[in-house]
Amino acid sequence: MIPYGRQDISQSDIDAVIEILKSDFLTQGPTVEKFENSVATYCGARHGIATNSATSALHIACLALGLGPKDILWTSPTTFVASANCALYCGASIDFVDIDLQSHNMCVKKLEHKLIEAEKTGNLPKIVMPVHLTGQPSDMAAIKVLADRYNFKIIEDASHAIGAKYCSDNTTVMQSNSDSASNENFLPIGNCQYSDICVFSFHPVKIITTGEGGLATTNDNTLAERMQRFRSHGVTSNPSDMFERPNDEIWNYQQTLLGYNYRMTDIQAALGISQLGRLSKFVQRRHLIADVYNEGLKDLPIALPWQSNQSYSSYHLYVIKINELDSPKTQREVYDILQSNNINVNLHYIPVYRQPYYEKLGFKQGYCSNAERYHKSALSIPMFPKLEKIQQTKVIEILHEIFS
Ligand SMILES: *Cc1c(COP(=O)(O)O)cnc(C)c1O
């Protein structure tokens, strides 16, 4: 079976993990801090807070921003369920802003219209969570303008997007995809120029992996401190954060919030540091694979991924769309034929609100028409650094057979 995505583990990754197994720290220790600093430095952010998954990082990001039962979080319907679940964990309400059919990210025009309507009824969101789908950055500058006007906070779900970059000055245009890695007008996703918090995932199918793991970046000292505390039981051992207690009692730690155990281990962090060293190689390799697909599939009646010339995708996924052009085969047929040829294509994503759990909350089919149209056309074909030439050729050949 050729998977749609998988990890790339080197001998140096293995050595880095073994090193930790022989050291004094297994759970969160000095290596987690080193990993946090490495990711924050790479992104140009002040703080990094590592967790045991992106799902936990999204949860503590919402908590740190004070999301609670009377609040509303808006995200994209075309995302993994975790982007929406984190709001429900906090007792908040969830709503969805439809995508645009070019980037497949949250549509900024639709966001603006929805904000105008929500202001009239007093239902403005506390947090808006754009998702950089497939690693293609959302238009964060435009979303930030709306955040300032309508007074909401921004968490980026960048689970797909470590290594992605966006143009910082809106004037520079990328000549070719390989240029941007070195172009200084392109800044890494995660620097939080336009957001309060940005969250990455290190699940094995993502760009770099720690087995399971996530990390939140922020430039805000208070948010960083709050996320650190929520990550570890709501407990602090910093005397300046503690409440006054009698001097003859030992109070070397205090619980001040209801937190969780969302800690990353040093074992995972060692793998993360080692993987981070190959991040730009991984992303370059993904671009080369995309170039081969772009060339090999260009004559077929399918739509190929769009790439903004103002950003550099991390190419987490390569999504083809079947029903957009006059296709002789349905999405379902293409999916079944690829599967029966041992190519494990996937669909990213079913609109979250169409999940049975969300339908029970009252969401109805038809709510976000673009997300539903995308759901009926998109397929993710194999895309990962270790994809071999003959595997990719097989994928291209079978797609040609399907449409011949
Ligand atoms: C993978 C993913 C998550 C969850 O990441 P975990 O690390 O598995 O918890 C959240 N959002 C999106 C968009 C993802 O792709």
PDB file of N, CA and C in Angstrom, residues 148-231:
ATOM      1  N   ASP A 148      -8.989  43.364  14.512  1.00  0.00           N
ATOM      2  CA  ASP A 148      -8.892  44.663  15.178  1.00  0.00           C
ATOM      3  C   ASP A 148     -10.229  45.398  15.136  1.00  0.00           C
ATOM      4  N   ARG A 149     -10.960  45.225  14.029  1.00  0.00           N
ATOM      5  CA  ARG A 149     -12.244  45.920  13.895  1.00  0.00           C
ATOM      6  C   ARG A 149     -13.321  45.290  14.787  1.00  0.00           C
ATOM      7  N   TYR A 150     -13.331  43.955  14.860  1.00  0.00           N
ATOM      8  CA  TYR A 150     -14.411  43.252  15.570  1.00  0.00           C
ATOM      9  C   TYR A 150     -13.959  42.656  16.906  1.00  0.00           C
ATOM     10  N   ASN A 151     -12.695  42.923  17.253  1.00  0.00           N
ATOM     11  CA  ASN A 151     -12.259  42.600  18.599  1.00  0.00           C
ATOM     12  C   ASN A 151     -12.299  41.094  18.919  1.00  0.00           C
ATOM     13  N   PHE A 152     -11.781  40.281  17.988  1.00  0.00           N
ATOM     14  CA  PHE A 152     -11.628  38.861  18.316  1.00  0.00           C
ATOM     15  C   PHE A 152     -10.150  38.487  18.345  1.00  0.00           C
ATOM     16  N   LYS A 153      -9.850  37.352  18.981  1.00  0.00           N
ATOM     17  CA  LYS A 153      -8.492  36.819  19.031  1.00  0.00           C
ATOM     18  C   LYS A 153      -8.307  35.810  17.900  1.00  0.00           C
ATOM     19  N   ILE A 154      -7.043  35.579  17.542  1.00  0.00           N
ATOM     20  CA  ILE A 154      -6.760  34.652  16.436  1.00  0.00           C
ATOM     21  C   ILE A 154      -5.836  33.533  16.912  1.00  0.00           C
ATOM     22  N   ILE A 155      -6.289  32.288  16.717  1.00  0.00           N
ATOM     23  CA  ILE A 155      -5.402  31.130  16.855  1.00  0.00           C
ATOM     24  C   ILE A 155      -5.265  30.534  15.458  1.00  0.00           C
ATOM     25  N   GLU A 156      -4.030  30.388  14.975  1.00  0.00           N
ATOM     26  CA  GLU A 156      -3.816  29.714  13.689  1.00  0.00           C
ATOM     27  C   GLU A 156      -3.706  28.217  13.944  1.00  0.00           C
ATOM     28  N   ASP A 157      -4.525  27.426  13.269  1.00  0.00           N
ATOM     29  CA  ASP A 157      -4.283  25.989  13.266  1.00  0.00           C
ATOM     30  C   ASP A 157      -3.328  25.710  12.110  1.00  0.00           C
ATOM     31  N   ALA A 158      -2.036  25.661  12.460  1.00  0.00           N
ATOM     32  CA  ALA A 158      -0.974  25.461  11.466  1.00  0.00           C
ATOM     33  C   ALA A 158      -0.465  24.025  11.527  1.00  0.00           C
ATOM     34  N   SER A 159      -1.368  23.110  11.853  1.00  0.00           N
ATOM     35  CA  SER A 159      -0.985  21.698  11.947  1.00  0.00           C
ATOM     36  C   SER A 159      -0.317  21.195  10.667  1.00  0.00           C
ATOM     37  N   HIS A 160      -0.712  21.764   9.521  1.00  0.00           N
ATOM     38  CA  HIS A 160      -0.144  21.332   8.229  1.00  0.00           C
ATOM     39  C   HIS A 160       1.054  22.173   7.817  1.00  0.00           C
ATOM     40  N   ALA A 161       1.386  23.195   8.582  1.00  0.00           N
ATOM     41  CA  ALA A 161       2.098  24.307   7.947  1.00  0.00           C
ATOM     42  C   ALA A 161       3.450  24.692   8.545  1.00  0.00           C
ATOM     43  N   ILE A 162       4.069  23.806   9.357  1.00  0.00           N
ATOM     44  CA  ILE A 162       5.425  24.208   9.756  1.00  0.00           C
ATOM     45  C   ILE A 162       6.308  24.137   8.508  1.00  0.00           C
ATOM     46  N   GLY A 163       7.114  25.186   8.317  1.00  0.00           N
ATOM     47  CA  GLY A 163       7.948  25.262   7.109  1.00  0.00           C
ATOM     48  C   GLY A 163       7.309  26.084   6.003  1.00  0.00           C
ATOM     49  N   ALA A 164       6.014  26.422   6.151  1.00  0.00           N
ATOM     50  CA  ALA A 164       5.354  27.293   5.172  1.00  0.00           C
ATOM     51  C   ALA A 164       5.740  28.745   5.440  1.00  0.00           C
ATOM     52  N   LYS A 165       5.703  29.573   4.399  1.00  0.00           N
ATOM     53  CA  LYS A 165       6.057  30.983   4.551  1.00  0.00           C
ATOM     54  C   LYS A 165       5.050  31.857   3.828  1.00  0.00           C
ATOM     55  N   TYR A 166       4.998  33.110   4.256  1.00  0.00           N
ATOM     56  CA  TYR A 166       4.112  34.053   3.592  1.00  0.00           C
ATOM     57  C   TYR A 166       4.877  35.335   3.352  1.00  0.00           C
ATOM     58  N   CYS A 167       4.404  36.096   2.375  1.00  0.00           N
ATOM     59  CA  CYS A 167       5.075  37.334   2.004  1.00  0.00           C
ATOM     60  C   CYS A 167       4.767  38.394   3.041  1.00  0.00           C
ATOM     61  N   SER A 168       5.800  39.029   3.594  1.00  0.00           N
ATOM     62  CA  SER A 168       5.590  39.968   4.695  1.00  0.00           C
ATOM     63  C   SER A 168       5.191  41.353   4.221  1.00  0.00           C
ATOM     64  N   ASP A 169       5.414  41.699   2.975  1.00  0.00           N
ATOM     65  CA  ASP A 169       5.153  43.088   2.570  1.00  0.00           C
ATOM     66  C   ASP A 169       4.108  43.215   1.459  1.00  0.00           C
ATOM     67  N   ASN A 170       3.496  42.100   1.049  1.00  0.00           N
ATOM     68  CA  ASN A 170       2.407  42.119   0.062  1.00  0.00           C
ATOM     69  C   ASN A 170       2.805  42.627  -1.316  1.00  0.00           C
ATOM     70  N   THR A 171       4.067  42.934  -1.520  1.00  0.00           N
ATOM     71  CA  THR A 171       4.451  43.434  -2.848  1.00  0.00           C
ATOM     72  C   THR A 171       5.361  42.435  -3.549  1.00  0.00           C
ATOM     73  N   THR A 172       6.177  41.745  -2.760  1.00  0.00           N
ATOM     74  CA  THR A 172       7.086  40.792  -3.372  1.00  0.00           C
ATOM     75  C   THR A 172       6.289  39.626  -3.928  1.00  0.00           C
ATOM     76  N   VAL A 173       6.611  39.230  -5.137  1.00  0.00           N
ATOM     77  CA  VAL A 173       5.948  38.083  -5.725  1.00  0.00           C
ATOM     78  C   VAL A 173       7.009  37.037  -6.009  1.00  0.00           C
ATOM     79  N   MET A 174       6.670  35.829  -5.652  1.00  0.00           N
ATOM     80  CA  MET A 174       7.624  34.743  -5.822  1.00  0.00           C
ATOM     81  C   MET A 174       7.730  34.384  -7.293  1.00  0.00           C
ATOM     82  N   GLN A 175       8.932  34.295  -7.797  1.00  0.00           N
ATOM     83  CA  GLN A 175       9.118  33.921  -9.205  1.00  0.00           C
ATOM     84  C   GLN A 175       8.890  32.424  -9.385  1.00  0.00           C
ATOM     85  N   SER A 176       9.509  31.652  -8.513  1.00  0.00           N
ATOM     86  CA  SER A 176       9.275  30.208  -8.563  1.00  0.00           C
ATOM     87  C   SER A 176       9.253  29.706  -7.136  1.00  0.00           C
ATOM     88  N   ASN A 177       8.671  28.544  -6.952  1.00  0.00           N
ATOM     89  CA  ASN A 177       8.499  28.025  -5.602  1.00  0.00           C
ATOM     90  C   ASN A 177       9.792  27.813  -4.858  1.00  0.00           C
ATOM     91  N   SER A 178      10.835  27.484  -5.583  1.00  0.00           N
ATOM     92  CA  SER A 178      12.090  27.181  -4.904  1.00  0.00           C
ATOM     93  C   SER A 178      12.778  28.453  -4.421  1.00  0.00           C
ATOM     94  N   ASP A 179      12.383  29.606  -4.993  1.00  0.00           N
ATOM     95  CA  ASP A 179      12.978  30.890  -4.584  1.00  0.00           C
ATOM     96  C   ASP A 179      12.738  31.242  -3.137  1.00  0.00           C
ATOM     97  N   SER A 180      11.515  30.969  -2.704  1.00  0.00           N
ATOM     98  CA  SER A 180      11.029  31.612  -1.501  1.00  0.00           C
ATOM     99  C   SER A 180      11.782  31.166  -0.264  1.00  0.00           C
ATOM    100  N   ALA A 181      12.327  29.949  -0.304  1.00  0.00           N
ATOM    101  CA  ALA A 181      13.028  29.446   0.869  1.00  0.00           C
ATOM    102  C   ALA A 181      14.105  30.435   1.299  1.00  0.00           C
ATOM    103  N   SER A 182      14.701  31.128   0.343  1.00  0.00           N
ATOM    104  CA  SER A 182      15.801  32.023   0.679  1.00  0.00           C
ATOM    105  C   SER A 182      15.390  33.498   0.664  1.00  0.00           C
ATOM    106  N   ASN A 183      14.194  33.797   0.174  1.00  0.00           N
ATOM    107  CA  ASN A 183      13.782  35.191   0.037  1.00  0.00           C
ATOM    108  C   ASN A 183      13.454  35.800   1.398  1.00  0.00           C
ATOM    109  N   GLU A 184      14.152  36.880   1.740  1.00  0.00           N
ATOM    110  CA  GLU A 184      13.996  37.420   3.094  1.00  0.00           C
ATOM    111  C   GLU A 184      12.673  38.133   3.310  1.00  0.00           C
ATOM    112  N   ASN A 185      11.932  38.418   2.228  1.00  0.00           N
ATOM    113  CA  ASN A 185      10.593  38.984   2.399  1.00  0.00           C
ATOM    114  C   ASN A 185       9.565  37.935   2.784  1.00  0.00           C
ATOM    115  N   PHE A 186       9.980  36.689   2.811  1.00  0.00           N
ATOM    116  CA  PHE A 186       9.067  35.625   3.198  1.00  0.00           C
ATOM    117  C   PHE A 186       9.357  35.192   4.635  1.00  0.00           C
ATOM    118  N   LEU A 187       8.314  35.248   5.457  1.00  0.00           N
ATOM    119  CA  LEU A 187       8.465  34.932   6.877  1.00  0.00           C
ATOM    120  C   LEU A 187       7.782  33.599   7.191  1.00  0.00           C
ATOM    121  N   PRO A 188       8.318  32.866   8.158  1.00  0.00           N
ATOM    122  CA  PRO A 188       7.725  31.568   8.478  1.00  0.00           C
ATOM    123  C   PRO A 188       6.386  31.686   9.212  1.00  0.00           C
ATOM    124  N   ILE A 189       5.459  30.823   8.863  1.00  0.00           N
ATOM    125  CA  ILE A 189       4.235  30.654   9.649  1.00  0.00           C
ATOM    126  C   ILE A 189       4.665  30.277  11.066  1.00  0.00           C
ATOM    127  N   GLY A 190       4.008  30.862  12.054  1.00  0.00           N
ATOM    128  CA  GLY A 190       4.369  30.583  13.441  1.00  0.00           C
ATOM    129  C   GLY A 190       4.992  31.791  14.118  1.00  0.00           C
ATOM    130  N   ASN A 191       5.287  32.854  13.331  1.00  0.00           N
ATOM    131  CA  ASN A 191       5.894  34.019  13.989  1.00  0.00           C
ATOM    132  C   ASN A 191       4.837  34.896  14.665  1.00  0.00           C
ATOM    133  N   CYS A 192       3.559  34.593  14.425  1.00  0.00           N
ATOM    134  CA  CYS A 192       2.455  35.278  15.119  1.00  0.00           C
ATOM    135  C   CYS A 192       2.403  36.784  14.880  1.00  0.00           C
ATOM    136  N   GLN A 193       2.886  37.231  13.715  1.00  0.00           N
ATOM    137  CA  GLN A 193       2.779  38.651  13.369  1.00  0.00           C
ATOM    138  C   GLN A 193       1.306  39.080  13.372  1.00  0.00           C
ATOM    139  N   TYR A 194       0.429  38.186  12.894  1.00  0.00           N
ATOM    140  CA  TYR A 194      -0.990  38.519  12.743  1.00  0.00           C
ATOM    141  C   TYR A 194      -1.895  37.687  13.644  1.00  0.00           C
ATOM    142  N   SER A 195      -1.325  37.001  14.608  1.00  0.00           N
ATOM    143  CA  SER A 195      -2.177  36.141  15.433  1.00  0.00           C
ATOM    144  C   SER A 195      -1.728  36.199  16.882  1.00  0.00           C
ATOM    145  N   ASP A 196      -2.569  35.666  17.767  1.00  0.00           N
ATOM    146  CA  ASP A 196      -2.203  35.596  19.180  1.00  0.00           C
ATOM    147  C   ASP A 196      -1.393  34.342  19.460  1.00  0.00           C
ATOM    148  N   ILE A 197      -1.832  33.228  18.833  1.00  0.00           N
ATOM    149  CA  ILE A 197      -1.192  31.937  19.065  1.00  0.00           C
ATOM    150  C   ILE A 197      -1.219  31.159  17.747  1.00  0.00           C
ATOM    151  N   CYS A 198      -0.175  30.376  17.508  1.00  0.00           N
ATOM    152  CA  CYS A 198      -0.124  29.515  16.322  1.00  0.00           C
ATOM    153  C   CYS A 198       0.217  28.094  16.778  1.00  0.00           C
ATOM    154  N   VAL A 199      -0.498  27.103  16.254  1.00  0.00           N
ATOM    155  CA  VAL A 199      -0.328  25.714  16.725  1.00  0.00           C
ATOM    156  C   VAL A 199       0.132  24.797  15.595  1.00  0.00           C
ATOM    157  N   PHE A 200       1.184  24.015  15.889  1.00  0.00           N
ATOM    158  CA  PHE A 200       1.690  23.011  14.949  1.00  0.00           C
ATOM    159  C   PHE A 200       1.386  21.606  15.466  1.00  0.00           C
ATOM    160  N   SER A 201       1.284  20.642  14.544  1.00  0.00           N
ATOM    161  CA  SER A 201       1.142  19.225  14.907  1.00  0.00           C
ATOM    162  C   SER A 201       2.379  18.455  14.453  1.00  0.00           C
ATOM    163  N   PHE A 202       2.774  17.494  15.266  1.00  0.00           N
ATOM    164  CA  PHE A 202       3.904  16.623  14.907  1.00  0.00           C
ATOM    165  C   PHE A 202       3.477  15.165  14.838  1.00  0.00           C
ATOM    166  N   HIS A 203       2.218  14.940  14.475  1.00  0.00           N
ATOM    167  CA  HIS A 203       1.739  13.588  14.164  1.00  0.00           C
ATOM    168  C   HIS A 203       2.571  13.046  12.983  1.00  0.00           C
ATOM    169  N   PRO A 204       2.780  11.730  12.919  1.00  0.00           N
ATOM    170  CA  PRO A 204       3.678  11.190  11.874  1.00  0.00           C
ATOM    171  C   PRO A 204       3.347  11.549  10.427  1.00  0.00           C
ATOM    172  N   VAL A 205       2.095  11.836  10.097  1.00  0.00           N
ATOM    173  CA  VAL A 205       1.830  12.224   8.698  1.00  0.00           C
ATOM    174  C   VAL A 205       2.170  13.691   8.425  1.00  0.00           C
ATOM    175  N   LYS A 206       2.432  14.473   9.466  1.00  0.00           N
ATOM    176  CA  LYS A 206       2.660  15.909   9.272  1.00  0.00           C
ATOM    177  C   LYS A 206       4.100  16.167   8.791  1.00  0.00           C
ATOM    178  N   ILE A 207       4.490  17.432   8.705  1.00  0.00           N
ATOM    179  CA  ILE A 207       5.752  17.788   8.047  1.00  0.00           C
ATOM    180  C   ILE A 207       6.972  17.272   8.822  1.00  0.00           C
ATOM    181  N   ILE A 208       6.996  17.478  10.122  1.00  0.00           N
ATOM    182  CA  ILE A 208       8.002  16.834  10.979  1.00  0.00           C
ATOM    183  C   ILE A 208       7.241  16.133  12.103  1.00  0.00           C
ATOM    184  N   THR A 209       7.871  15.127  12.716  1.00  0.00           N
ATOM    185  CA  THR A 209       7.120  14.356  13.703  1.00  0.00           C
ATOM    186  C   THR A 209       7.873  14.195  15.022  1.00  0.00           C
ATOM    187  N   THR A 210       7.071  14.021  16.087  1.00  0.00           N
ATOM    188  CA  THR A 210       7.602  13.609  17.390  1.00  0.00           C
ATOM    189  C   THR A 210       6.849  12.360  17.856  1.00  0.00           C
ATOM    190  N   GLY A 211       6.280  11.604  16.928  1.00  0.00           N
ATOM    191  CA  GLY A 211       5.425  10.462  17.268  1.00  0.00           C
ATOM    192  C   GLY A 211       4.003  10.941  17.443  1.00  0.00           C
ATOM    193  N   GLU A 212       3.711  11.513  18.590  1.00  0.00           N
ATOM    194  CA  GLU A 212       2.570  12.396  18.800  1.00  0.00           C
ATOM    195  C   GLU A 212       3.170  13.681  19.348  1.00  0.00           C
ATOM    196  N   GLY A 213       2.532  14.800  19.084  1.00  0.00           N
ATOM    197  CA  GLY A 213       3.054  16.030  19.663  1.00  0.00           C
ATOM    198  C   GLY A 213       2.497  17.263  18.990  1.00  0.00           C
ATOM    199  N   GLY A 214       2.592  18.370  19.714  1.00  0.00           N
ATOM    200  CA  GLY A 214       2.152  19.649  19.183  1.00  0.00           C
ATOM    201  C   GLY A 214       2.949  20.760  19.828  1.00  0.00           C
ATOM    202  N   LEU A 215       2.788  21.967  19.314  1.00  0.00           N
ATOM    203  CA  LEU A 215       3.501  23.101  19.901  1.00  0.00           C
ATOM    204  C   LEU A 215       2.764  24.383  19.547  1.00  0.00           C
ATOM    205  N   ALA A 216       2.630  25.246  20.550  1.00  0.00           N
ATOM    206  CA  ALA A 216       2.008  26.558  20.333  1.00  0.00           C
ATOM    207  C   ALA A 216       3.087  27.623  20.392  1.00  0.00           C
ATOM    208  N   THR A 217       3.086  28.547  19.436  1.00  0.00           N
ATOM    209  CA  THR A 217       3.977  29.698  19.520  1.00  0.00           C
ATOM    210  C   THR A 217       3.139  30.940  19.851  1.00  0.00           C
ATOM    211  N   THR A 218       3.766  31.876  20.533  1.00  0.00           N
ATOM    212  CA  THR A 218       3.121  33.161  20.831  1.00  0.00           C
ATOM    213  C   THR A 218       4.201  34.200  21.134  1.00  0.00           C
ATOM    214  N   ASN A 219       3.837  35.471  20.957  1.00  0.00           N
ATOM    215  CA  ASN A 219       4.757  36.549  21.348  1.00  0.00           C
ATOM    216  C   ASN A 219       4.326  37.191  22.660  1.00  0.00           C
ATOM    217  N   ASP A 220       3.251  36.668  23.255  1.00  0.00           N
ATOM    218  CA  ASP A 220       2.660  37.277  24.448  1.00  0.00           C
ATOM    219  C   ASP A 220       3.108  36.512  25.695  1.00  0.00           C
ATOM    220  N   ASN A 221       3.814  37.209  26.587  1.00  0.00           N
ATOM    221  CA  ASN A 221       4.356  36.556  27.786  1.00  0.00           C
ATOM    222  C   ASN A 221       3.270  35.946  28.667  1.00  0.00           C
ATOM    223  N   THR A 222       2.159  36.665  28.825  1.00  0.00           N
ATOM    224  CA  THR A 222       1.086  36.168  29.695  1.00  0.00           C
ATOM    225  C   THR A 222       0.443  34.920  29.106  1.00  0.00           C
ATOM    226  N   LEU A 223       0.178  34.933  27.796  1.00  0.00           N
ATOM    227  CA  LEU A 223      -0.414  33.744  27.162  1.00  0.00           C
ATOM    228  C   LEU A 223       0.533  32.550  27.272  1.00  0.00           C
ATOM    229  N   ALA A 224       1.821  32.803  27.112  1.00  0.00           N
ATOM    230  CA  ALA A 224       2.800  31.711  27.205  1.00  0.00           C
ATOM    231  C   ALA A 224       2.770  31.099  28.600  1.00  0.00           C
ATOM    232  N   GLU A 225       2.751  31.966  29.593  1.00  0.00           N
ATOM    233  CA  GLU A 225       2.752  31.494  30.985  1.00  0.00           C
ATOM    234  C   GLU A 225       1.472  30.713  31.285  1.00  0.00           C
ATOM    235  N   ARG A 226       0.343  31.227  30.795  1.00  0.00           N
ATOM    236  CA  ARG A 226      -0.931  30.535  31.033  1.00  0.00           C
ATOM    237  C   ARG A 226      -0.962  29.173  30.337  1.00  0.00           C
ATOM    238  N   MET A 227      -0.464  29.108  29.113  1.00  0.00           N
ATOM    239  CA  MET A 227      -0.447  27.814  28.400  1.00  0.00           C
ATOM    240  C   MET A 227       0.464  26.820  29.107  1.00  0.00           C
ATOM    241  N   GLN A 228       1.617  27.305  29.603  1.00  0.00           N
ATOM    242  CA  GLN A 228       2.515  26.412  30.351  1.00  0.00           C
ATOM    243  C   GLN A 228       1.805  25.828  31.567  1.00  0.00           C
ATOM    244  N   ARG A 229       1.032  26.661  32.239  1.00  0.00           N
ATOM    245  CA  ARG A 229       0.372  26.194  33.450  1.00  0.00           C
ATOM    246  C   ARG A 229      -0.776  25.226  33.125  1.00  0.00           C
ATOM    247  N   PHE A 230      -1.578  25.569  32.097  1.00  0.00           N
ATOM    248  CA  PHE A 230      -2.662  24.655  31.695  1.00  0.00           C
ATOM    249  C   PHE A 230      -2.114  23.307  31.214  1.00  0.00           C
ATOM    250  N   ARG A 231      -0.903  23.322  30.653  1.00  0.00           N
ATOM    251  CA  ARG A 231      -0.305  22.088  30.145  1.00  0.00           C
ATOM    252  C   ARG A 231       0.024  21.126  31.277  1.00  0.00           C
TER     253      ARG A 231
END
